[in-house]
Short mmCIF file of C-alpha atoms in Angstrom, two decimals:
data_model
loop_
_atom_site.label_atom_id
_atom_site.label_comp_id
_atom_site.label_asym_id
_atom_site.label_seq_id
_atom_site.Cartn_x
_atom_site.Cartn_y
_atom_site.Cartn_z
CA MET A 967 -14.59 -15.01 -0.06
CA GLU A 968 -18.11 -15.85 1.08
CA TYR A 969 -18.17 -18.95 -1.13
CA ILE A 970 -14.81 -20.18 0.24
CA LEU A 971 -16.16 -19.80 3.83
CA ILE A 972 -19.33 -21.71 2.88
CA PHE A 973 -17.22 -24.36 1.18
CA ILE A 974 -14.87 -24.94 4.11
CA SER A 975 -17.64 -24.65 6.69
CA ALA A 976 -19.92 -27.21 4.96
CA ILE A 977 -17.18 -29.74 4.47
CA PHE A 978 -15.33 -29.58 7.80
CA VAL A 979 -16.96 -27.41 10.48
CA ASN A 980 -20.65 -28.15 9.91
CA ASN A 981 -20.36 -31.54 8.33
CA ILE A 982 -23.85 -32.72 7.51
CA VAL A 983 -23.27 -36.23 8.90
CA LEU A 984 -20.80 -35.68 11.76
CA SER A 985 -22.05 -32.35 13.09
CA GLN A 986 -25.69 -32.11 12.10
CA PHE A 987 -26.42 -35.90 12.08
CA LEU A 988 -28.34 -35.90 8.84
CA GLY A 989 -27.85 -38.83 6.43
CA ILE A 990 -26.91 -41.39 9.07
CA CYS A 991 -28.69 -44.34 7.34
CA PRO A 992 -26.41 -44.41 4.26
CA PHE A 993 -23.48 -43.34 6.42
CA LEU A 994 -23.74 -46.54 8.47
CA GLY A 995 -25.18 -48.79 5.76
CA VAL A 996 -22.88 -48.17 2.78
CA SER A 997 -19.65 -47.65 4.67
CA LYS A 998 -18.27 -51.18 4.72
CA LYS A 999 -16.23 -50.76 1.53
CA VAL A 1000 -14.49 -47.67 0.26
CA GLU A 1001 -15.57 -48.43 -3.33
CA THR A 1002 -19.29 -48.45 -2.53
CA ALA A 1003 -18.83 -45.44 -0.26
CA MET A 1004 -17.33 -43.47 -3.16
CA GLY A 1005 -20.18 -44.55 -5.45
CA MET A 1006 -22.81 -43.50 -2.91
CA SER A 1007 -20.96 -40.22 -2.38
CA ALA A 1008 -21.05 -39.49 -6.11
CA ALA A 1009 -24.75 -40.37 -6.31
CA VAL A 1010 -25.59 -38.20 -3.29
CA ALA A 1011 -23.52 -35.32 -4.68
CA PHE A 1012 -25.36 -35.45 -7.97
CA VAL A 1013 -28.81 -35.74 -6.44
CA LEU A 1014 -28.11 -33.12 -3.73
CA THR A 1015 -26.81 -30.52 -6.17
CA ILE A 1016 -29.60 -31.03 -8.76
CA ALA A 1017 -32.30 -31.30 -6.04
CA THR A 1018 -31.14 -28.00 -4.51
CA ILE A 1019 -31.39 -26.22 -7.86
CA VAL A 1020 -34.81 -27.66 -8.69
CA THR A 1021 -36.31 -27.20 -5.23
CA PHE A 1022 -34.94 -23.62 -5.04
CA LEU A 1023 -36.59 -22.76 -8.34
CA ILE A 1024 -39.86 -24.42 -7.34
CA GLN A 1025 -39.84 -22.62 -4.01
CA LYS A 1026 -39.13 -19.16 -5.46
CA PHE A 1027 -41.25 -19.35 -8.63
CA VAL A 1028 -44.15 -21.58 -7.63
CA LEU A 1029 -44.64 -22.02 -3.90
CA ASP A 1030 -43.79 -18.46 -2.86
CA VAL A 1031 -45.61 -16.82 -5.77
CA PHE A 1032 -48.87 -18.72 -5.14
CA GLY A 1033 -48.61 -18.76 -1.34
CA LEU A 1034 -48.17 -22.50 -1.14
CA GLY A 1035 -45.26 -22.53 1.27
CA TYR A 1036 -47.03 -25.17 3.36
CA LEU A 1037 -46.46 -27.65 0.53
CA GLN A 1038 -42.71 -27.21 0.69
CA THR A 1039 -41.83 -30.53 2.39
CA ILE A 1040 -44.05 -32.77 0.23
CA THR A 1041 -42.98 -30.99 -2.96
CA PHE A 1042 -39.30 -31.31 -2.07
CA ILE A 1043 -39.77 -35.04 -1.29
CA LEU A 1044 -41.44 -35.64 -4.66
CA VAL A 1045 -38.70 -33.80 -6.56
CA ILE A 1046 -35.99 -35.75 -4.72
CA ALA A 1047 -37.78 -39.06 -5.36
CA GLY A 1048 -37.97 -38.28 -9.07
CA LEU A 1049 -34.27 -37.39 -9.21
CA VAL A 1050 -33.26 -40.58 -7.40
CA GLN A 1051 -35.20 -42.62 -9.90
CA MET A 1052 -33.32 -40.88 -12.67
CA VAL A 1053 -30.00 -41.64 -11.01
CA GLU A 1054 -31.01 -45.24 -10.50
CA ILE A 1055 -31.85 -45.68 -14.18
CA ILE A 1056 -28.58 -44.04 -15.25
CA LEU A 1057 -26.46 -46.16 -12.88
CA LYS A 1058 -28.18 -49.33 -13.99
CA LYS A 1059 -27.17 -48.59 -17.60
CA VAL A 1060 -23.74 -47.03 -17.05
CA SER A 1061 -22.34 -49.01 -14.10
CA PRO A 1062 -24.25 -52.22 -13.29
CA ALA A 1063 -21.57 -53.26 -10.77
CA LEU A 1064 -21.98 -50.05 -8.76
CA TYR A 1065 -25.72 -50.37 -9.07
CA GLN A 1066 -25.54 -53.85 -7.56
CA ALA A 1067 -23.05 -52.75 -4.89
CA LEU A 1068 -25.30 -49.92 -3.72
CA GLY A 1069 -28.26 -52.30 -3.70
CA VAL A 1070 -31.07 -51.17 -1.41
CA PHE A 1071 -29.24 -48.03 -0.34
CA LEU A 1072 -29.70 -46.32 -3.72
CA PRO A 1073 -33.46 -46.03 -3.27
CA LEU A 1074 -32.77 -44.89 0.30
CA ILE A 1075 -31.35 -41.67 -1.11
CA THR A 1076 -35.00 -40.81 -1.65
CA THR A 1077 -35.55 -40.73 2.07
CA ASN A 1078 -32.06 -39.48 2.94
CA CYS A 1079 -32.74 -36.63 5.32
CA CYS A 1080 -29.44 -35.07 4.25
CA ILE A 1081 -30.81 -34.19 0.84
CA LEU A 1082 -34.16 -32.92 2.12
CA GLY A 1083 -32.43 -31.13 4.96
CA VAL A 1084 -30.03 -29.27 2.64
CA ALA A 1085 -32.86 -28.26 0.28
CA ILE A 1086 -34.80 -26.83 3.23
CA LEU A 1087 -31.73 -25.22 4.81
CA VAL A 1088 -30.96 -23.37 1.55
CA ILE A 1089 -34.44 -21.80 1.70
CA GLN A 1090 -34.26 -21.11 5.47
CA LYS A 1091 -30.88 -19.43 5.24
CA ASP A 1092 -32.28 -17.29 2.40
CA TYR A 1093 -29.41 -18.11 0.02
CA ASP A 1094 -29.55 -17.03 -3.59
CA LEU A 1095 -29.31 -19.77 -6.23
CA LEU A 1096 -25.54 -19.68 -6.68
CA THR A 1097 -24.84 -19.61 -2.94
CA GLY A 1098 -27.32 -22.44 -2.44
CA VAL A 1099 -25.61 -24.55 -5.11
CA VAL A 1100 -22.19 -23.88 -3.57
CA TYR A 1101 -23.57 -24.89 -0.16
CA ALA A 1102 -25.25 -28.02 -1.50
CA PHE A 1103 -22.19 -29.18 -3.43
CA SER A 1104 -19.92 -28.44 -0.47
CA THR A 1105 -22.26 -30.35 1.79
CA ALA A 1106 -22.14 -33.27 -0.65
CA ILE A 1107 -18.33 -33.21 -0.57
CA GLY A 1108 -18.43 -33.16 3.23
CA PHE A 1109 -20.87 -36.09 3.20
CA GLY A 1110 -18.61 -37.97 0.80
CA LEU A 1111 -15.48 -37.22 2.80
CA ALA A 1112 -17.07 -38.52 6.03
CA LEU A 1113 -18.45 -41.58 4.27
CA VAL A 1114 -15.15 -42.52 2.58
CA LEU A 1115 -13.12 -41.89 5.78
CA PHE A 1116 -15.54 -44.01 7.77
CA ALA A 1117 -15.47 -46.78 5.16
CA GLY A 1118 -11.68 -46.79 5.24
CA LEU A 1119 -11.74 -47.07 9.03
CA ARG A 1120 -14.26 -49.90 8.86
CA GLU A 1121 -12.15 -51.76 6.29
CA GLN A 1122 -9.15 -51.46 8.63
CA MET A 1123 -11.23 -52.63 11.58
CA SER A 1124 -12.16 -55.77 9.64
CA LEU A 1125 -8.46 -56.71 9.67
CA VAL A 1126 -8.02 -56.47 13.44
CA LYS A 1127 -9.39 -58.53 16.27
CA VAL A 1128 -12.32 -56.80 17.90
CA PRO A 1129 -13.81 -58.20 21.15
CA LYS A 1130 -16.93 -60.28 20.42
CA GLY A 1131 -19.29 -57.89 22.24
CA MET A 1132 -18.05 -54.96 20.22
CA GLN A 1133 -18.19 -56.47 16.71
CA GLY A 1134 -20.52 -55.01 14.09
CA THR A 1135 -22.68 -52.07 15.00
CA PRO A 1136 -21.20 -51.21 18.46
CA ILE A 1137 -17.66 -50.66 17.12
CA ALA A 1138 -19.04 -48.82 14.09
CA LEU A 1139 -20.93 -46.39 16.28
CA ILE A 1140 -17.89 -45.84 18.53
CA THR A 1141 -15.76 -45.19 15.45
CA ALA A 1142 -18.37 -42.77 14.05
CA GLY A 1143 -18.35 -40.95 17.36
CA LEU A 1144 -14.55 -40.68 17.35
CA LEU A 1145 -14.64 -39.42 13.73
CA ALA A 1146 -17.24 -36.79 14.73
CA MET A 1147 -15.02 -35.69 17.61
CA ALA A 1148 -12.08 -35.40 15.24
CA PHE A 1149 -14.12 -33.12 12.94
CA MET A 1150 -15.03 -30.98 15.98
CA GLY A 1151 -11.38 -29.89 15.91
CA PHE A 1152 -12.23 -27.83 12.83
CA SER A 1153 -14.82 -25.74 14.67
CA GLY A 1154 -12.41 -22.85 15.32
CA VAL A 1155 -11.30 -22.63 11.70
CA VAL A 1156 -14.27 -20.69 10.28
#
């Protein structure tokens, strides 16, 4: 039951992008097409889940054992950077079109505060490894859901006439705010 609550809470109630405002850069940058949003969601899900496992193990078996907790942030950043490089190499070989579509935003996963934030939150909330992985994967699904919904809304907005002063970033930010308010409706569920 605990895992189901974590799953629902991470996706809807405490959505990492719409509630905690982590991962805004790829949320706004890669959300112009649903296809690229789905690709970015998959890449973030993979990196987020693997990064949580690796950082959890490093925290528990290296940093805590040797009293090096003050190196947590820099260690986690290095692990995430390495994982992103691995994803970038795999995507370049497996799906060159998706690699091109993601462009500069793929390396930005390295500095995506969503991934670092979740890795640190798993340690702060004192989750065990399985609970941490469930939380990380659920958060990645929530990130992907928000990203794909927002991309769909932006694709629809490109088909309508938007006043000149509202085109581009202003209407995107207003839409993101409305989407965040819609997700606030889930706050009483869990």
